XYZ file of C-alpha atoms in Angstrom:
664
model
C 10.033 18.370 97.589
C 11.573 20.529 100.276
C 14.653 18.313 100.464
C 14.752 18.103 96.739
C 14.697 21.881 96.524
C 17.321 22.095 99.202
C 19.393 19.533 97.415
C 19.058 21.547 94.220
C 20.395 24.630 96.009
C 23.305 22.599 97.358
C 24.009 21.301 93.879
C 24.053 24.856 92.577
C 26.504 25.904 95.308
C 28.709 22.902 94.536
C 28.524 23.747 90.852
C 29.599 27.318 91.586
C 32.531 26.025 93.640
C 33.497 23.717 90.796
C 33.264 26.627 88.395
C 35.584 28.639 90.618
C 38.017 25.731 90.703
C 37.820 25.437 86.944
C 38.740 29.109 86.688
C 42.141 28.574 88.353
C 43.932 26.994 85.382
C 43.012 30.012 83.290
C 44.604 32.280 85.927
C 47.701 30.098 85.965
C 48.155 30.824 82.286
C 48.010 34.550 82.965
C 50.316 34.230 85.951
C 47.876 34.319 88.868
C 49.009 31.143 90.667
C 51.886 32.272 92.833
C 53.676 28.922 92.751
C 53.496 28.563 89.002
C 53.761 32.269 88.261
C 56.443 33.103 85.725
C 54.876 36.017 83.878
C 56.959 38.946 85.118
C 58.559 39.195 81.692
C 55.090 39.453 80.179
C 54.142 42.565 82.127
C 52.651 41.028 85.273
C 53.437 41.825 88.899
C 54.737 39.141 91.279
C 51.201 38.695 92.653
C 49.900 37.955 89.162
C 48.121 41.248 88.537
C 48.808 43.056 85.255
C 50.817 46.265 85.152
C 49.313 49.637 84.381
C 50.804 52.903 83.154
C 51.851 55.145 86.038
C 52.032 58.944 86.421
C 51.087 59.669 82.824
C 50.397 63.336 83.615
C 54.057 63.901 84.543
C 55.103 62.438 81.216
C 52.941 64.988 79.426
C 54.410 67.716 81.633
C 58.016 66.892 80.759
C 56.963 66.689 77.114
C 55.473 70.169 77.417
C 58.736 71.447 78.917
C 60.700 69.982 76.006
C 58.266 71.523 73.526
C 58.506 74.957 75.156
C 62.308 74.810 75.232
C 62.300 73.852 71.571
C 59.939 76.712 70.714
C 62.034 79.333 72.501
C 65.230 77.857 71.144
C 63.926 77.859 67.584
C 62.922 81.500 67.899
C 66.344 82.383 69.257
C 67.923 80.959 66.104
C 66.307 83.868 64.251
C 66.680 86.608 66.872
C 70.184 85.803 68.145
C 73.349 87.057 66.441
C 76.470 85.033 67.195
C 78.638 87.982 66.297
C 77.576 89.544 69.594
C 79.209 86.692 71.464
C 82.069 85.703 69.187
C 83.085 88.987 67.608
C 86.050 90.831 69.084
C 85.925 94.495 70.168
C 88.191 96.780 68.148
C 90.038 99.922 69.242
C 86.954 102.071 68.484
C 84.622 99.904 70.656
C 82.990 98.311 67.633
C 82.157 94.603 67.499
C 83.617 92.885 64.464
C 80.895 91.588 62.154
C 78.106 93.259 64.116
C 78.332 97.062 64.033
C 77.366 98.659 60.725
C 80.804 100.078 59.855
C 82.541 96.734 60.373
C 79.697 94.390 59.425
C 81.769 92.907 56.592
C 84.927 92.668 58.719
C 84.418 89.659 60.939
C 88.016 88.928 61.995
C 89.841 90.560 64.913
C 93.592 91.191 64.570
C 96.009 92.909 66.936
C 96.748 96.524 65.968
C 98.698 97.887 68.941
C 101.098 96.609 71.550
C 98.605 97.337 74.355
C 96.367 94.514 73.072
C 93.767 96.542 71.190
C 92.620 95.129 67.868
C 91.238 95.988 64.477
C 88.402 94.415 62.510
C 89.629 92.942 59.208
C 88.214 90.979 56.325
C 91.074 88.477 56.293
C 94.060 87.586 58.433
C 97.628 88.661 57.501
C 99.609 86.012 55.664
C 103.114 87.512 55.950
C 105.239 88.513 58.942
C 106.997 91.853 58.432
C 108.561 92.571 61.830
C 112.092 91.823 60.592
C 111.645 93.677 57.271
C 110.470 97.074 58.489
C 112.929 99.947 58.690
C 112.037 101.810 61.865
C 112.484 105.243 60.325
C 111.539 104.692 56.688
C 108.222 106.238 55.669
C 107.874 103.854 52.721
C 107.670 100.854 55.073
C 104.494 102.089 56.797
C 102.238 100.045 54.425
C 103.909 96.921 55.789
C 102.266 97.603 59.172
C 98.730 96.919 60.377
C 97.355 100.363 61.291
C 94.142 101.887 62.561
C 91.665 103.269 60.038
C 92.393 106.941 60.694
C 95.994 107.865 61.565
C 97.079 111.125 63.110
C 98.686 112.679 59.999
C 99.508 116.012 61.670
C 101.827 114.668 64.373
C 105.564 115.009 63.810
C 106.042 111.257 64.333
C 103.396 110.163 61.805
C 106.067 109.409 59.146
C 108.103 107.004 61.266
C 107.080 103.350 61.799
C 108.861 103.288 65.157
C 106.736 106.068 66.642
C 103.545 104.749 65.038
C 104.089 101.516 66.921
C 105.178 103.339 70.084
C 102.091 105.560 70.163
C 99.803 102.523 69.555
C 98.680 103.525 66.073
C 100.130 100.521 64.226
C 101.606 97.084 64.747
C 103.758 94.638 62.804
C 102.011 92.259 60.463
C 102.220 88.671 61.704
C 101.281 85.632 59.650
C 98.051 84.386 61.224
C 95.325 81.815 60.781
C 91.611 82.353 61.260
C 90.172 80.648 64.345
C 86.464 81.369 64.804
C 86.574 85.206 64.626
C 90.187 85.875 65.649
C 93.521 85.909 63.826
C 95.907 83.670 65.771
C 99.657 83.766 65.097
C 101.024 80.790 63.177
C 104.404 80.921 64.937
C 104.352 81.967 68.574
C 108.182 81.984 68.693
C 108.085 85.279 66.805
C 107.810 87.046 70.137
C 110.859 85.136 71.342
C 112.847 86.274 68.337
C 111.739 89.896 68.768
C 112.795 89.953 72.406
C 116.146 88.315 71.689
C 116.907 90.788 68.911
C 115.923 94.024 70.629
C 116.635 93.193 74.297
C 119.907 92.009 75.870
C 119.973 89.242 78.466
C 122.679 88.774 81.065
C 125.140 85.833 81.173
C 124.195 84.647 77.717
C 120.738 83.421 78.732
C 118.151 83.471 75.938
C 114.558 82.382 75.582
C 115.472 79.252 73.643
C 116.332 77.648 76.971
C 112.668 77.870 77.922
C 111.661 75.935 74.834
C 114.408 73.377 75.413
C 112.947 72.674 78.834
C 109.703 71.593 77.181
C 111.447 68.554 75.677
C 110.534 66.534 78.777
C 106.838 67.182 78.207
C 107.279 66.405 74.521
C 108.860 63.069 75.441
C 105.978 62.195 77.727
C 103.472 63.107 75.021
C 105.413 60.919 72.596
C 105.270 57.981 75.018
C 101.499 58.338 75.293
C 101.097 58.612 71.530
C 103.263 55.564 70.805
C 101.278 53.426 73.258
C 97.842 54.860 72.523
C 96.397 51.622 71.153
C 97.710 49.568 74.072
C 96.385 52.160 76.525
C 92.903 51.853 75.029
C 93.090 48.063 74.860
C 94.152 47.652 78.479
C 92.197 50.628 79.841
C 88.892 49.414 78.424
C 89.202 45.793 77.299
C 91.349 44.346 80.082
C 89.486 46.320 82.756
C 86.153 44.909 81.595
C 87.671 41.419 81.454
C 88.993 41.627 85.022
C 85.666 43.053 86.216
C 83.774 40.151 84.686
C 86.248 37.659 86.172
C 85.776 39.181 89.618
C 81.996 39.080 89.202
C 82.202 35.453 88.083
C 84.202 34.595 91.198
C 81.634 36.345 93.387
C 78.929 34.026 92.064
C 80.783 31.067 93.600
C 79.470 30.741 97.173
C 82.697 29.437 98.702
C 84.672 32.386 97.317
C 82.235 35.056 98.485
C 81.763 33.497 101.899
C 85.496 33.085 102.391
C 86.218 36.705 101.497
C 83.405 38.155 103.627
C 83.633 35.963 106.721
C 87.411 35.820 106.514
C 87.590 39.611 106.543
C 85.023 39.939 109.344
C 86.712 37.422 111.638
C 90.121 38.693 110.591
C 89.237 42.142 111.948
C 88.047 40.597 115.215
C 91.154 38.484 115.803
C 93.449 41.319 114.723
C 91.905 43.708 117.259
C 91.927 41.009 119.940
C 95.551 40.229 119.158
C 96.522 43.886 119.476
C 94.724 44.036 122.814
C 96.551 40.942 124.087
C 99.907 42.148 122.840
C 99.398 45.564 124.448
C 98.407 43.979 127.775
C 101.476 41.719 127.639
C 103.782 44.681 126.962
C 102.270 46.569 129.895
C 103.202 43.665 132.165
C 106.725 43.570 130.738
C 107.253 47.315 131.249
C 105.950 47.170 134.824
C 108.234 44.233 135.679
C 111.368 46.011 134.461
C 113.869 47.096 137.102
C 114.523 49.913 136.642
C 111.571 50.881 134.467
C 112.519 52.178 130.999
C 109.082 53.582 130.293
C 107.388 56.379 132.153
C 104.224 55.743 134.140
C 102.178 57.852 131.717
C 103.386 55.804 128.722
C 102.519 52.556 130.484
C 99.060 53.826 131.418
C 98.464 55.019 127.845
C 99.440 51.613 126.433
C 97.229 49.901 129.016
C 94.272 52.104 128.060
C 94.939 51.499 124.370
C 95.011 47.713 124.814
C 91.798 47.888 126.858
C 90.208 49.976 124.093
C 91.163 47.363 121.482
C 89.683 44.649 123.703
C 86.401 46.543 124.141
C 86.319 47.246 120.392
C 86.841 43.567 119.560
C 84.026 42.569 121.941
C 81.693 45.141 120.419
C 82.652 43.842 116.968
C 81.918 40.277 118.128
C 78.497 41.293 119.450
C 77.790 43.066 116.191
C 78.738 39.949 114.219
C 76.483 37.747 116.337
C 73.608 40.217 116.059
C 73.966 40.638 112.273
C 74.858 37.000 111.532
C 71.624 36.249 109.712
C 71.664 39.582 107.933
C 75.250 39.053 106.814
C 74.220 35.646 105.502
C 71.435 37.352 103.582
C 73.897 39.933 102.243
C 76.222 37.204 101.002
C 73.329 35.439 99.301
C 72.243 38.662 97.599
C 75.772 39.335 96.368
C 75.974 35.826 94.914
C 72.624 36.282 93.155
C 73.672 39.711 91.883
C 76.825 38.231 90.412
C 74.798 35.480 88.749
C 72.362 38.048 87.336
C 75.141 40.186 85.880
C 76.854 37.147 84.384
C 73.521 36.082 82.869
C 72.990 39.607 81.443
C 76.518 41.015 80.901
C 75.246 43.495 78.337
C 73.401 45.377 81.085
C 76.694 46.912 82.242
C 77.254 48.519 78.846
C 73.810 48.811 77.272
C 72.291 51.078 79.921
C 75.261 53.501 80.174
C 75.421 53.628 76.365
C 71.718 54.561 76.181
C 72.247 57.250 78.801
C 75.256 58.737 77.017
C 73.517 58.739 73.623
C 70.332 60.273 75.072
C 72.319 62.921 76.921
C 74.288 63.864 73.799
C 71.125 64.042 71.686
C 69.610 66.398 74.244
C 72.552 68.547 75.280
C 73.741 69.454 71.763
C 70.523 71.245 70.667
C 70.082 72.576 74.208
C 73.525 74.200 74.088
C 72.827 75.614 70.628
C 69.551 77.106 71.860
C 71.236 78.579 74.936
C 74.027 80.114 72.867
C 71.602 81.807 70.506
C 69.433 82.925 73.411
C 72.547 84.427 75.010
C 73.230 86.172 71.694
C 69.791 87.827 71.818
C 70.716 90.363 74.485
C 71.840 93.950 74.037
C 75.582 94.612 73.737
C 77.261 97.279 75.889
C 80.976 97.980 75.285
C 82.944 99.047 78.353
C 86.533 99.830 79.269
C 88.614 98.357 82.044
C 92.071 99.308 83.305
C 94.628 96.532 83.547
C 96.200 98.133 86.648
C 94.874 100.379 89.405
C 96.941 103.472 88.667
C 95.708 106.486 86.712
C 97.966 105.736 83.749
C 96.618 102.219 83.364
C 96.160 100.759 79.898
C 92.462 100.686 79.045
C 91.118 97.505 77.469
C 87.781 97.337 75.674
C 85.415 94.537 76.568
C 81.755 93.829 75.944
C 78.916 93.117 78.320
C 75.488 91.740 77.431
C 72.341 93.083 79.047
C 69.175 90.948 79.145
C 65.550 91.781 79.787
C 63.544 90.240 82.613
C 61.750 87.878 80.220
C 65.053 86.700 78.765
C 66.359 85.967 82.264
C 63.215 83.998 83.075
C 63.643 82.006 79.894
C 67.239 81.286 80.903
C 66.108 79.954 84.285
C 63.463 77.848 82.579
C 66.084 76.423 80.207
C 68.243 75.573 83.210
C 65.305 73.826 84.874
C 64.639 71.932 81.642
C 68.265 70.824 81.598
C 68.126 69.624 85.203
C 64.867 67.771 84.608
C 66.085 66.087 81.429
C 69.477 65.151 82.876
C 67.823 63.620 85.929
C 65.234 61.956 83.682
C 68.004 60.239 81.716
C 69.776 59.189 84.908
C 66.567 57.866 86.459
C 65.678 56.001 83.259
C 68.993 54.150 83.458
C 68.333 53.264 87.094
C 64.824 52.002 86.396
C 65.906 49.975 83.359
C 68.617 48.311 85.436
C 66.147 47.673 88.248
C 63.540 46.257 85.868
C 66.036 43.843 84.292
C 67.146 42.592 87.703
C 63.530 42.246 88.819
C 62.888 40.165 85.707
C 65.801 37.966 86.715
C 64.588 37.488 90.286
C 60.906 36.924 89.552
C 61.484 34.484 86.689
C 61.621 30.918 87.950
C 63.129 29.511 84.795
C 66.485 31.317 84.755
C 67.266 29.859 81.336
C 64.856 32.459 79.923
C 67.159 35.209 81.212
C 69.879 36.495 78.915
C 71.086 39.556 77.092
C 67.690 39.873 75.389
C 66.159 40.477 78.819
C 67.810 43.913 78.851
C 66.005 45.369 75.795
C 62.798 43.675 76.963
C 63.131 45.268 80.390
C 63.757 48.576 78.642
C 60.513 48.115 76.725
C 58.583 47.428 79.940
C 59.899 50.680 81.426
C 59.039 52.659 78.297
C 55.627 51.023 78.021
C 54.477 51.523 81.614
C 56.667 53.744 83.785
C 58.137 56.722 81.935
C 55.677 58.915 83.849
C 57.098 57.741 87.163
C 60.598 58.544 85.940
C 59.392 62.028 84.985
C 57.819 62.527 88.424
C 60.890 61.499 90.395
C 63.323 63.414 88.200
C 61.128 66.529 88.453
C 61.442 66.528 92.247
C 65.233 66.339 92.015
C 65.299 69.003 89.290
C 63.357 71.423 91.515
C 65.872 70.926 94.320
C 68.785 71.453 91.933
C 67.160 74.625 90.609
C 66.820 75.931 94.168
C 70.506 75.191 94.754
C 71.420 77.005 91.563
C 69.390 80.025 92.647
C 71.087 80.040 96.050
C 74.449 80.013 94.273
C 73.258 82.905 92.130
C 72.238 84.877 95.214
C 75.538 84.116 96.883
C 77.485 85.404 93.907
C 75.432 88.326 92.638
C 73.015 89.308 95.384
C 75.404 88.946 98.275
C 76.815 92.447 98.061
C 77.965 94.417 101.042
C 80.111 93.357 103.934
C 77.529 91.157 105.631
C 79.291 87.879 106.318
C 76.146 86.652 108.023
C 74.317 86.749 104.676
C 76.978 84.611 103.009
C 77.013 82.214 105.955
C 73.232 81.777 105.796
C 73.325 81.176 102.051
C 76.072 78.598 102.383
C 74.194 76.836 105.167
C 71.137 76.751 102.919
C 73.295 75.343 100.137
C 74.539 72.541 102.399
C 71.007 71.846 103.607
C 69.635 71.613 100.072
C 72.560 69.366 99.076
C 71.595 66.971 101.888
C 67.953 67.136 100.810
C 68.959 66.313 97.240
C 70.954 63.264 98.344
C 68.087 61.988 100.477
C 65.568 62.494 97.666
C 67.790 60.673 95.184
C 68.134 57.738 97.575
C 64.385 57.521 98.190
C 63.724 57.977 94.461
C 65.941 55.049 93.549
C 64.136 52.781 96.003
C 60.803 54.125 94.756
C 61.798 53.156 91.207
C 62.524 49.646 92.453
C 59.096 49.459 94.076
C 57.542 50.654 90.825
C 59.395 47.949 88.904
C 58.168 45.292 91.323
C 54.589 46.357 92.003
C 53.816 48.731 89.123
C 52.627 51.469 91.507
C 52.803 55.232 90.996
C 55.685 57.345 92.251
C 53.992 58.631 95.413
C 52.825 55.178 96.457
C 56.187 53.660 95.614
C 58.049 56.393 97.480
C 55.865 55.917 100.566
C 56.301 52.140 100.445
C 60.042 52.479 99.893
C 60.435 54.820 102.855
C 58.664 52.505 105.290
C 60.313 49.440 103.819
C 63.709 51.038 104.487
C 62.578 51.972 107.988
C 61.407 48.404 108.742
C 64.523 46.737 107.327
C 67.203 49.229 108.281
C 69.462 46.537 109.783
C 69.235 44.371 106.682
C 69.921 47.294 104.391
C 72.884 48.418 106.497
C 74.392 44.926 106.478
C 73.873 44.476 102.743
C 75.240 47.942 101.979
C 78.289 47.398 104.193
C 79.185 44.024 102.693
C 78.504 45.266 99.157
C 80.673 48.341 99.590
C 83.443 46.240 101.085
C 83.440 43.742 98.220
C 83.101 46.561 95.697
C 86.134 48.283 97.210
C 88.161 45.072 96.991
C 86.929 44.580 93.419
C 87.824 48.107 92.345
C 91.257 47.847 93.903
C 91.917 44.451 92.339
C 90.707 45.516 88.896
C 92.633 48.813 88.870
C 95.895 47.363 90.178
C 95.531 44.275 87.994
C 94.958 46.330 84.851
C 97.764 48.817 85.517
C 100.152 46.059 86.612
C 99.450 43.863 83.581
C 99.894 46.865 81.273
C 103.275 47.696 82.817
C 104.405 44.060 82.730
C 103.431 43.524 79.085
C 104.811 46.850 77.863
C 108.062 46.518 79.800
C 108.599 42.950 78.640
C 107.590 43.149 74.987
C 107.247 46.788 73.864
C 109.829 48.674 75.897
C 111.421 49.988 72.685
C 108.346 52.160 72.018
C 108.741 54.394 75.062
C 111.370 56.048 77.210
C 109.231 55.847 80.354
C 106.100 53.853 81.223
C 105.096 56.114 84.096
C 102.595 58.363 82.346
C 101.035 55.641 80.117
C 100.564 53.436 83.186
C 98.938 56.286 85.096
C 96.560 56.928 82.179
C 95.635 53.233 82.064
C 95.010 53.358 85.814
C 92.788 56.412 85.376
C 90.713 54.743 82.638
C 90.524 51.530 84.684
C 89.294 53.538 87.673
C 86.517 55.092 85.599
C 85.397 51.739 84.165
C 85.652 49.928 87.516
C 83.630 52.597 89.327
C 80.912 52.429 86.659
C 80.929 48.604 86.707
C 80.695 48.223 90.476
C 78.106 50.987 90.646
C 75.864 48.652 88.669
C 76.898 45.815 90.988
C 75.901 47.788 94.098
C 72.684 48.891 92.441
C 71.881 45.277 91.605
C 72.343 44.187 95.210
C 69.918 46.872 96.394
C 67.363 45.854 93.762
C 67.552 42.165 94.640
C 67.197 43.008 98.335
C 63.909 44.802 97.587
C 62.821 41.872 95.431
C 63.685 39.466 98.223
C 61.658 41.449 100.776
C 58.693 41.548 98.391
C 59.065 37.810 97.811
C 59.188 37.264 101.554
C 55.991 39.263 102.110
C 54.119 37.542 99.279
C 55.037 34.016 100.335
C 55.394 34.437 104.100
C 52.808 31.711 104.695
C 54.403 29.229 102.306
C 58.134 29.799 101.678
C 58.184 26.909 99.210
C 56.416 29.174 96.714
C 59.088 31.854 96.868
C 61.078 32.939 93.818
C 64.404 32.941 95.664
C 67.056 30.372 94.880
C 70.280 29.139 96.463
C 71.254 30.685 99.785
C 68.307 33.078 99.599
C 65.933 30.132 99.300
C 67.504 28.482 102.334
C 67.341 31.722 104.305
C 63.681 32.251 103.447
C 62.764 28.643 104.239
C 64.495 28.822 107.601
C 62.925 32.069 108.754
C 59.589 31.359 107.102
C 59.245 28.065 108.949
C 60.226 29.711 112.201
C 57.339 32.150 111.768
C 54.870 29.368 110.932
C 55.607 27.209 113.997
C 53.598 29.313 116.469
C 50.574 29.171 114.168
C 50.822 25.385 113.904
C 51.148 25.008 117.651
C 48.002 27.063 118.187
C 46.121 24.820 115.843
C-alpha cells in the first residue's frame, strides 16, 4: 500500500508535468513560444507577454492642458478686440475702430506728409494730386484733411500751405487691406517727384523701374516652369530616393560602397605618406638643394603624420570590423523595411503636418485674441534725435500679471503639443520598424503595417509620448524664459549678466539635445518592450552605455551613406531637370539658373526628410537587434534576425556558448 500510495503521488506529479506540457501549444497560439512567436503585430512583446497601456496619467495631464488652453482661448474670443491690434493710430492718438469717436471709422488713411493718418469709413477711390491747384480755395475739398482745420490762419485758404503745415494731403486711389488704405499705384510718388523736382543729367526714377526687368524675367522663368519644378522637385526626388534605398538593400552594393570607402581612405592616406617620404628623399639628394631645410622637415613631418594616421585608421578598422559588419547588415535590413513599407516615408510626416496645422491654427487665433485683451496706451516717438524731430504716434499694449501668466502657459502648451506631435511621429516610425523586425513572416509586412503600427501606438503608448514630450517642453520653456530675461531683464551695463544668461542658454540647449536623444531611444524601448517612459529611458541609457562602440559604428556608417544618398539625389534631380529643360523646353525660359536652384532646394528638403527616416530606421533596428540578441543569447537559431544579421548573431552567439559546452 505504501508503494501504491507512493506510485499514486508519482503519477500525480507526472500528470501535472503532462498538463504543463499540454499548456505549451496554447501559449504558442498567443505568441509565448519564442521560436514560433510571430504575434508582435497583435500587440505582444518579443518575449510573448501582452502589451499594457503606459503612462496614462501623463495623457490625462496633456489633455487637461489642451482643455485649459481651449477654455482661456474661448474666453478671449469674447474679451479681446482685434481693433486694438489691427487698428491704426490717427493724428489725434485715437485707434481706428476702437475709440468711441472713430468706432465706425475702421480704415486708416494717410493725412499728412509726415506719415500721420486719419480714420475713415472707406478708402479714397480717386487720385487728385495732379488736379489740385495749389492756390485755389475751391480745390480744398479734393484733399484729405483732418477733422478740425485751423480756419484762422492766413494760409488756411491755400491747398499748398495746408499740405505744407501737415493739415491735409492729396487723395490717392487706395484699396482696403485689413484696416489700412494701401495705394493702388505706387508709381504715383515717382511721378510727383519727377514733376516737382529736377534731376541732374537727365536721370529720372523710371530708370529704377527699368532695372527691375531682370527680376521680372527671373520670376517669369519660374512661373513658366512651375509645373516641371514641382514634378522634378517632388516626384523625381522621391523616385531617386527610392532607387537609392533599393540599391542599399542589395548586399554587394552596400558592402562595396562602405568597405570601398573605408579602405580607400586608408590607402589614400598611406599613399600620401609614401609620396611625401619619397619627395623628402628627392629634395635632400638635390645638389644644390632647391628647398629650404625647414620646408623639407615640414614635408617629412607631414608624411609621417599621414603614415601614423593611416595606421590608426587601420587599427580602428580592425577593432570595429565586426561592428562595421553589423552596421552594414542593419543598413541592408533598413532598406528592405522601407521598400516593404514605402508609405511610411510619407504617411508619418503627413500625419505630423496635419496634426500641427489643426493645433496651431486655433492656438494662434486664441493667442491673437488674448493679445487683444490688454489695455492700449498710445505713445509718441521721434524719428530722429534732434529737438525738431517729427513725432510719430504708436500704440503699446499693457497686460496684467494674470494675462502674462496665461501667455506663458499658452507657450508651454505650444511646446508640449509640438513636441508631442514630433514624438508621435518618431514612435509610429519605430513601432512600424519593430513590427517588421519581430515578424518572422515578412510577407505579412506591407503598407498596411503603417496604419496598424499607428493604432498600436495610439492604443497603448500615447501616455509615454506625453511624458517624454513634457520633459522637452519644460526645457524649451526654460530656454524661452532665459531669452526673455536676456532681452527684457538684462538692463544696465553689466556684461557679466548677459554672459551668464548666454552660457545658461547654451547649457540648456545641450540639455535639450541630450534629452531628445535619450527620449527617442526610450520610445524605441517602449515599442519593443511596452514599458513606461522612466523604465524605457533608464534601459535606453544603459543600453547605449553598454553598446557605445556598436552605436558609434552604426551611426558613422549610416551618416556616411546618408550623405552620399543626399548628394546623389540632389545632384541627380537638379541635373536631370536641367538636362530635360535645356533639351526639350528651352523655349519656355531665358535662363535655367533660378529654376534649377529652386529644384535643388526642394530636392534638398525632400532628401533630408527621407534620409532622416532612413537614419531613424537604422537606430530602431539596432535596438531591435540588441533586444533579439539578449532574448535568444542561449539559442541564436530562435532569433528574429535575417540575412547578415542572422549570420552575425549565429557567429557571436555560438562563440559565447562554447565555454558553457566545454564546462559541461
